[in-house]
């Protein structure tokens, strides 16, 4: 039964007598203005990278990657039953932080669904829209540096930051310092340790495994933590002072091989993501840290894409969603 929607023309709009007439500023004193150098890019591996992120973040920031990030948002919503947050709020959160906001798609959707919340999205790269809802702010900053916000958050969201964050204990400590008592942290990450298979259709020399091994080794060499498990994430959050509220583990099929409409749809969603994702994740790593020639990296990625399209190897990996809370 559709909800009845009432037009509001019969009532006057009351004026806010306490309105200061000053726009709500986020107060992040470290906000950088958009100088030309922040907008510069470098072109490598046939992709565009954000110049100021080089050495800090190895994935591209071009349109192809932005499309992938937006698709990935859809894919994660498929896992979470369409929910932007799993945190059990008693009241809608006031201040919300989206760490490494990317194209800002989660921040924008959240602000749309929770108009009383103010959402701040932080990223190294300026790939967010310029004109946004009044309750969204995008700021350019490095989350591995000291956080300088002038206020505390009721929800801190961090999704797919395993290719970004080098110092996880410090990252979670800063979340703790800037969370309100009773505030939530919500984390989505995936297992980069292994591609998995339950029915023996993945051979030992599968292209997936041959791609993953040098990719994770190069990530490790770059100071990242590709071998982190779900338990490692929850332990790090607890060490920072958070209480774990909920952990969810999902099997994400690589390609549309599963039986069942819903599972098949999920597999096709992830196949679409991986079509450009294999290259986004690994090309710079394999060439710069992994010692592969560009053509060797391309060939390995092409083999993965062929395996993905064939759907003969029934392969999946884990995606994790964690909700934690700062004690009252
Ligand atoms: C894989 S993307 C995830 C984007 C977004 N969280 C999502 O799920 O759609 C990682 C993002 O983190 C940003 N990033 C990487 N290192 C960062 C840092 N040290 N501080 C802030 N943002 C960072 C990148 O520019 C990129 O947009």
mmCIF file with all atom_site columns, N, CA, C and O in Angstrom, residues 209-243:
data_model
loop_
_atom_site.group_PDB
_atom_site.id
_atom_site.type_symbol
_atom_site.label_atom_id
_atom_site.label_alt_id
_atom_site.label_comp_id
_atom_site.label_asym_id
_atom_site.label_entity_id
_atom_site.label_seq_id
_atom_site.pdbx_PDB_ins_code
_atom_site.Cartn_x
_atom_site.Cartn_y
_atom_site.Cartn_z
_atom_site.occupancy
_atom_site.B_iso_or_equiv
_atom_site.pdbx_formal_charge
_atom_site.auth_seq_id
_atom_site.auth_comp_id
_atom_site.auth_asym_id
_atom_site.auth_atom_id
_atom_site.pdbx_PDB_model_num
ATOM 1   N N  . UNK A 1 209 ? 44.239 -16.291 -8.466 1.00 0.00 ? 209 UNK A N  1
ATOM 2   C CA . UNK A 1 209 ? 45.288 -16.454 -7.457 1.00 0.00 ? 209 UNK A CA 1
ATOM 3   C C  . UNK A 1 209 ? 46.610 -15.885 -7.937 1.00 0.00 ? 209 UNK A C  1
ATOM 4   O O  . UNK A 1 209 ? 47.349 -15.253 -7.172 1.00 0.00 ? 209 UNK A O  1
ATOM 5   N N  . UNK A 1 210 ? 46.910 -16.084 -9.230 1.00 0.00 ? 210 UNK A N  1
ATOM 6   C CA . UNK A 1 210 ? 48.189 -15.596 -9.780 1.00 0.00 ? 210 UNK A CA 1
ATOM 7   C C  . UNK A 1 210 ? 48.207 -14.063 -9.834 1.00 0.00 ? 210 UNK A C  1
ATOM 8   O O  . UNK A 1 210 ? 49.265 -13.454 -9.811 1.00 0.00 ? 210 UNK A O  1
ATOM 9   N N  . UNK A 1 211 ? 46.999 -13.477 -9.899 1.00 0.00 ? 211 UNK A N  1
ATOM 10  C CA . UNK A 1 211 ? 46.900 -12.011 -9.867 1.00 0.00 ? 211 UNK A CA 1
ATOM 11  C C  . UNK A 1 211 ? 46.984 -11.487 -8.422 1.00 0.00 ? 211 UNK A C  1
ATOM 12  O O  . UNK A 1 211 ? 47.649 -10.493 -8.123 1.00 0.00 ? 211 UNK A O  1
ATOM 13  N N  . UNK A 1 212 ? 46.291 -12.218 -7.520 1.00 0.00 ? 212 UNK A N  1
ATOM 14  C CA . UNK A 1 212 ? 46.178 -11.723 -6.135 1.00 0.00 ? 212 UNK A CA 1
ATOM 15  C C  . UNK A 1 212 ? 47.534 -11.707 -5.418 1.00 0.00 ? 212 UNK A C  1
ATOM 16  O O  . UNK A 1 212 ? 47.840 -10.761 -4.699 1.00 0.00 ? 212 UNK A O  1
ATOM 17  N N  . UNK A 1 213 ? 48.321 -12.776 -5.645 1.00 0.00 ? 213 UNK A N  1
ATOM 18  C CA . UNK A 1 213 ? 49.578 -12.920 -4.900 1.00 0.00 ? 213 UNK A CA 1
ATOM 19  C C  . UNK A 1 213 ? 50.513 -11.710 -5.106 1.00 0.00 ? 213 UNK A C  1
ATOM 20  O O  . UNK A 1 213 ? 50.898 -11.068 -4.119 1.00 0.00 ? 213 UNK A O  1
ATOM 21  N N  . UNK A 1 214 ? 50.878 -11.363 -6.359 1.00 0.00 ? 214 UNK A N  1
ATOM 22  C CA . UNK A 1 214 ? 51.768 -10.197 -6.514 1.00 0.00 ? 214 UNK A CA 1
ATOM 23  C C  . UNK A 1 214 ? 51.086 -8.878  -6.147 1.00 0.00 ? 214 UNK A C  1
ATOM 24  O O  . UNK A 1 214 ? 51.755 -7.928  -5.710 1.00 0.00 ? 214 UNK A O  1
ATOM 25  N N  . UNK A 1 215 ? 49.753 -8.829  -6.273 1.00 0.00 ? 215 UNK A N  1
ATOM 26  C CA . UNK A 1 215 ? 49.050 -7.580  -5.940 1.00 0.00 ? 215 UNK A CA 1
ATOM 27  C C  . UNK A 1 215 ? 49.127 -7.323  -4.434 1.00 0.00 ? 215 UNK A C  1
ATOM 28  O O  . UNK A 1 215 ? 49.467 -6.215  -3.994 1.00 0.00 ? 215 UNK A O  1
ATOM 29  N N  . UNK A 1 216 ? 48.824 -8.359  -3.634 1.00 0.00 ? 216 UNK A N  1
ATOM 30  C CA . UNK A 1 216 ? 48.872 -8.164  -2.175 1.00 0.00 ? 216 UNK A CA 1
ATOM 31  C C  . UNK A 1 216 ? 50.318 -7.947  -1.707 1.00 0.00 ? 216 UNK A C  1
ATOM 32  O O  . UNK A 1 216 ? 50.560 -7.150  -0.800 1.00 0.00 ? 216 UNK A O  1
ATOM 33  N N  . UNK A 1 217 ? 51.269 -8.643  -2.357 1.00 0.00 ? 217 UNK A N  1
ATOM 34  C CA . UNK A 1 217 ? 52.681 -8.456  -1.970 1.00 0.00 ? 217 UNK A CA 1
ATOM 35  C C  . UNK A 1 217 ? 53.090 -7.006  -2.227 1.00 0.00 ? 217 UNK A C  1
ATOM 36  O O  . UNK A 1 217 ? 53.764 -6.387  -1.389 1.00 0.00 ? 217 UNK A O  1
ATOM 37  N N  . UNK A 1 218 ? 52.660 -6.441  -3.360 1.00 0.00 ? 218 UNK A N  1
ATOM 38  C CA . UNK A 1 218 ? 53.012 -5.048  -3.669 1.00 0.00 ? 218 UNK A CA 1
ATOM 39  C C  . UNK A 1 218 ? 52.294 -4.083  -2.726 1.00 0.00 ? 218 UNK A C  1
ATOM 40  O O  . UNK A 1 218 ? 52.836 -3.041  -2.353 1.00 0.00 ? 218 UNK A O  1
ATOM 41  N N  . UNK A 1 219 ? 51.070 -4.451  -2.317 1.00 0.00 ? 219 UNK A N  1
ATOM 42  C CA . UNK A 1 219 ? 50.357 -3.601  -1.342 1.00 0.00 ? 219 UNK A CA 1
ATOM 43  C C  . UNK A 1 219 ? 51.122 -3.559  -0.033 1.00 0.00 ? 219 UNK A C  1
ATOM 44  O O  . UNK A 1 219 ? 51.286 -2.506  0.579  1.00 0.00 ? 219 UNK A O  1
ATOM 45  N N  . UNK A 1 220 ? 51.572 -4.742  0.402  1.00 0.00 ? 220 UNK A N  1
ATOM 46  C CA . UNK A 1 220 ? 52.319 -4.839  1.657  1.00 0.00 ? 220 UNK A CA 1
ATOM 47  C C  . UNK A 1 220 ? 53.591 -3.980  1.566  1.00 0.00 ? 220 UNK A C  1
ATOM 48  O O  . UNK A 1 220 ? 53.923 -3.247  2.490  1.00 0.00 ? 220 UNK A O  1
ATOM 49  N N  . UNK A 1 221 ? 54.257 -4.100  0.428  1.00 0.00 ? 221 UNK A N  1
ATOM 50  C CA . UNK A 1 221 ? 55.493 -3.342  0.202  1.00 0.00 ? 221 UNK A CA 1
ATOM 51  C C  . UNK A 1 221 ? 55.227 -1.829  0.255  1.00 0.00 ? 221 UNK A C  1
ATOM 52  O O  . UNK A 1 221 ? 56.063 -1.047  0.701  1.00 0.00 ? 221 UNK A O  1
ATOM 53  N N  . UNK A 1 222 ? 54.012 -1.447  -0.172 1.00 0.00 ? 222 UNK A N  1
ATOM 54  C CA . UNK A 1 222 ? 53.649 -0.026  -0.165 1.00 0.00 ? 222 UNK A CA 1
ATOM 55  C C  . UNK A 1 222 ? 53.193 0.443   1.218  1.00 0.00 ? 222 UNK A C  1
ATOM 56  O O  . UNK A 1 222 ? 52.790 1.592   1.384  1.00 0.00 ? 222 UNK A O  1
ATOM 57  N N  . UNK A 1 223 ? 53.234 -0.463  2.217  1.00 0.00 ? 223 UNK A N  1
ATOM 58  C CA . UNK A 1 223 ? 52.891 -0.059  3.587  1.00 0.00 ? 223 UNK A CA 1
ATOM 59  C C  . UNK A 1 223 ? 51.437 -0.290  3.952  1.00 0.00 ? 223 UNK A C  1
ATOM 60  O O  . UNK A 1 223 ? 50.989 0.112   5.033  1.00 0.00 ? 223 UNK A O  1
ATOM 61  N N  . UNK A 1 224 ? 50.685 -0.952  3.069  1.00 0.00 ? 224 UNK A N  1
ATOM 62  C CA . UNK A 1 224 ? 49.270 -1.238  3.355  1.00 0.00 ? 224 UNK A CA 1
ATOM 63  C C  . UNK A 1 224 ? 49.145 -2.586  4.078  1.00 0.00 ? 224 UNK A C  1
ATOM 64  O O  . UNK A 1 224 ? 50.143 -3.276  4.285  1.00 0.00 ? 224 UNK A O  1
ATOM 65  N N  . UNK A 1 225 ? 47.920 -2.961  4.453  1.00 0.00 ? 225 UNK A N  1
ATOM 66  C CA . UNK A 1 225 ? 47.725 -4.190  5.246  1.00 0.00 ? 225 UNK A CA 1
ATOM 67  C C  . UNK A 1 225 ? 46.737 -5.133  4.546  1.00 0.00 ? 225 UNK A C  1
ATOM 68  O O  . UNK A 1 225 ? 45.623 -5.338  5.030  1.00 0.00 ? 225 UNK A O  1
ATOM 69  N N  . UNK A 1 226 ? 47.154 -5.716  3.408  1.00 0.00 ? 226 UNK A N  1
ATOM 70  C CA . UNK A 1 226 ? 46.199 -6.529  2.637  1.00 0.00 ? 226 UNK A CA 1
ATOM 71  C C  . UNK A 1 226 ? 45.807 -7.831  3.322  1.00 0.00 ? 226 UNK A C  1
ATOM 72  O O  . UNK A 1 226 ? 44.801 -8.429  2.938  1.00 0.00 ? 226 UNK A O  1
ATOM 73  N N  . UNK A 1 227 ? 46.600 -8.258  4.320  1.00 0.00 ? 227 UNK A N  1
ATOM 74  C CA . UNK A 1 227 ? 46.302 -9.565  4.929  1.00 0.00 ? 227 UNK A CA 1
ATOM 75  C C  . UNK A 1 227 ? 45.396 -9.439  6.155  1.00 0.00 ? 227 UNK A C  1
ATOM 76  O O  . UNK A 1 227 ? 45.174 -10.402 6.872  1.00 0.00 ? 227 UNK A O  1
ATOM 77  N N  . UNK A 1 228 ? 44.873 -8.247  6.404  1.00 0.00 ? 228 UNK A N  1
ATOM 78  C CA . UNK A 1 228 ? 44.023 -8.021  7.575  1.00 0.00 ? 228 UNK A CA 1
ATOM 79  C C  . UNK A 1 228 ? 42.729 -8.846  7.477  1.00 0.00 ? 228 UNK A C  1
ATOM 80  O O  . UNK A 1 228 ? 42.071 -8.841  6.434  1.00 0.00 ? 228 UNK A O  1
ATOM 81  N N  . UNK A 1 229 ? 42.378 -9.505  8.583  1.00 0.00 ? 229 UNK A N  1
ATOM 82  C CA . UNK A 1 229 ? 41.163 -10.338 8.607  1.00 0.00 ? 229 UNK A CA 1
ATOM 83  C C  . UNK A 1 229 ? 40.046 -9.569  9.322  1.00 0.00 ? 229 UNK A C  1
ATOM 84  O O  . UNK A 1 229 ? 40.289 -8.520  9.942  1.00 0.00 ? 229 UNK A O  1
ATOM 85  N N  . UNK A 1 230 ? 38.846 -10.164 9.298  1.00 0.00 ? 230 UNK A N  1
ATOM 86  C CA . UNK A 1 230 ? 37.719 -9.567  10.027 1.00 0.00 ? 230 UNK A CA 1
ATOM 87  C C  . UNK A 1 230 ? 38.087 -9.423  11.506 1.00 0.00 ? 230 UNK A C  1
ATOM 88  O O  . UNK A 1 230 ? 37.833 -8.388  12.131 1.00 0.00 ? 230 UNK A O  1
ATOM 89  N N  . UNK A 1 231 ? 38.723 -10.475 12.052 1.00 0.00 ? 231 UNK A N  1
ATOM 90  C CA . UNK A 1 231 ? 39.120 -10.463 13.468 1.00 0.00 ? 231 UNK A CA 1
ATOM 91  C C  . UNK A 1 231 ? 40.128 -9.329  13.727 1.00 0.00 ? 231 UNK A C  1
ATOM 92  O O  . UNK A 1 231 ? 40.063 -8.651  14.755 1.00 0.00 ? 231 UNK A O  1
ATOM 93  N N  . UNK A 1 232 ? 41.053 -9.138  12.772 1.00 0.00 ? 232 UNK A N  1
ATOM 94  C CA . UNK A 1 232 ? 42.041 -8.058  12.950 1.00 0.00 ? 232 UNK A CA 1
ATOM 95  C C  . UNK A 1 232 ? 41.341 -6.695  13.042 1.00 0.00 ? 232 UNK A C  1
ATOM 96  O O  . UNK A 1 232 ? 41.684 -5.864  13.876 1.00 0.00 ? 232 UNK A O  1
ATOM 97  N N  . UNK A 1 233 ? 40.347 -6.481  12.166 1.00 0.00 ? 233 UNK A N  1
ATOM 98  C CA . UNK A 1 233 ? 39.633 -5.190  12.176 1.00 0.00 ? 233 UNK A CA 1
ATOM 99  C C  . UNK A 1 233 ? 38.900 -4.997  13.514 1.00 0.00 ? 233 UNK A C  1
ATOM 100 O O  . UNK A 1 233 ? 38.954 -3.917  14.100 1.00 0.00 ? 233 UNK A O  1
ATOM 101 N N  . UNK A 1 234 ? 38.212 -6.053  13.984 1.00 0.00 ? 234 UNK A N  1
ATOM 102 C CA . UNK A 1 234 ? 37.456 -5.883  15.238 1.00 0.00 ? 234 UNK A CA 1
ATOM 103 C C  . UNK A 1 234 ? 38.416 -5.684  16.424 1.00 0.00 ? 234 UNK A C  1
ATOM 104 O O  . UNK A 1 234 ? 38.156 -4.873  17.307 1.00 0.00 ? 234 UNK A O  1
ATOM 105 N N  . UNK A 1 235 ? 39.548 -6.405  16.406 1.00 0.00 ? 235 UNK A N  1
ATOM 106 C CA . UNK A 1 235 ? 40.516 -6.249  17.502 1.00 0.00 ? 235 UNK A CA 1
ATOM 107 C C  . UNK A 1 235 ? 41.081 -4.823  17.509 1.00 0.00 ? 235 UNK A C  1
ATOM 108 O O  . UNK A 1 235 ? 41.205 -4.194  18.573 1.00 0.00 ? 235 UNK A O  1
ATOM 109 N N  . UNK A 1 236 ? 41.400 -4.303  16.319 1.00 0.00 ? 236 UNK A N  1
ATOM 110 C CA . UNK A 1 236 ? 41.942 -2.934  16.237 1.00 0.00 ? 236 UNK A CA 1
ATOM 111 C C  . UNK A 1 236 ? 40.923 -1.910  16.743 1.00 0.00 ? 236 UNK A C  1
ATOM 112 O O  . UNK A 1 236 ? 41.281 -0.948  17.427 1.00 0.00 ? 236 UNK A O  1
ATOM 113 N N  . UNK A 1 237 ? 39.647 -2.138  16.403 1.00 0.00 ? 237 UNK A N  1
ATOM 114 C CA . UNK A 1 237 ? 38.597 -1.215  16.867 1.00 0.00 ? 237 UNK A CA 1
ATOM 115 C C  . UNK A 1 237 ? 38.468 -1.285  18.390 1.00 0.00 ? 237 UNK A C  1
ATOM 116 O O  . UNK A 1 237 ? 38.343 -0.258  19.071 1.00 0.00 ? 237 UNK A O  1
ATOM 117 N N  . UNK A 1 238 ? 38.521 -2.522  18.916 1.00 0.00 ? 238 UNK A N  1
ATOM 118 C CA . UNK A 1 238 ? 38.426 -2.687  20.384 1.00 0.00 ? 238 UNK A CA 1
ATOM 119 C C  . UNK A 1 238 ? 39.630 -2.050  21.063 1.00 0.00 ? 238 UNK A C  1
ATOM 120 O O  . UNK A 1 238 ? 39.503 -1.395  22.101 1.00 0.00 ? 238 UNK A O  1
ATOM 121 N N  . UNK A 1 239 ? 40.808 -2.232  20.486 1.00 0.00 ? 239 UNK A N  1
ATOM 122 C CA . UNK A 1 239 ? 42.026 -1.626  21.066 1.00 0.00 ? 239 UNK A CA 1
ATOM 123 C C  . UNK A 1 239 ? 41.905 -0.112  21.123 1.00 0.00 ? 239 UNK A C  1
ATOM 124 O O  . UNK A 1 239 ? 42.454 0.532   22.013 1.00 0.00 ? 239 UNK A O  1
ATOM 125 N N  . UNK A 1 240 ? 41.185 0.460   20.141 1.00 0.00 ? 240 UNK A N  1
ATOM 126 C CA . UNK A 1 240 ? 41.012 1.926   20.131 1.00 0.00 ? 240 UNK A CA 1
ATOM 127 C C  . UNK A 1 240 ? 39.966 2.369   21.153 1.00 0.00 ? 240 UNK A C  1
ATOM 128 O O  . UNK A 1 240 ? 39.822 3.559   21.416 1.00 0.00 ? 240 UNK A O  1
ATOM 129 N N  . UNK A 1 241 ? 39.201 1.412   21.711 1.00 0.00 ? 241 UNK A N  1
ATOM 130 C CA . UNK A 1 241 ? 38.218 1.752   22.752 1.00 0.00 ? 241 UNK A CA 1
ATOM 131 C C  . UNK A 1 241 ? 36.773 1.486   22.370 1.00 0.00 ? 241 UNK A C  1
ATOM 132 O O  . UNK A 1 241 ? 35.871 1.675   23.181 1.00 0.00 ? 241 UNK A O  1
ATOM 133 N N  . UNK A 1 242 ? 36.525 1.053   21.130 1.00 0.00 ? 242 UNK A N  1
ATOM 134 C CA . UNK A 1 242 ? 35.146 0.815   20.684 1.00 0.00 ? 242 UNK A CA 1
ATOM 135 C C  . UNK A 1 242 ? 34.627 -0.537  21.172 1.00 0.00 ? 242 UNK A C  1
ATOM 136 O O  . UNK A 1 242 ? 35.402 -1.467  21.393 1.00 0.00 ? 242 UNK A O  1
ATOM 137 N N  . UNK A 1 243 ? 33.291 -0.609  21.298 1.00 0.00 ? 243 UNK A N  1
ATOM 138 C CA . UNK A 1 243 ? 32.630 -1.902  21.552 1.00 0.00 ? 243 UNK A CA 1
ATOM 139 C C  . UNK A 1 243 ? 32.054 -2.377  20.230 1.00 0.00 ? 243 UNK A C  1
ATOM 140 O O  . UNK A 1 243 ? 31.415 -1.594  19.523 1.00 0.00 ? 243 UNK A O  1
#
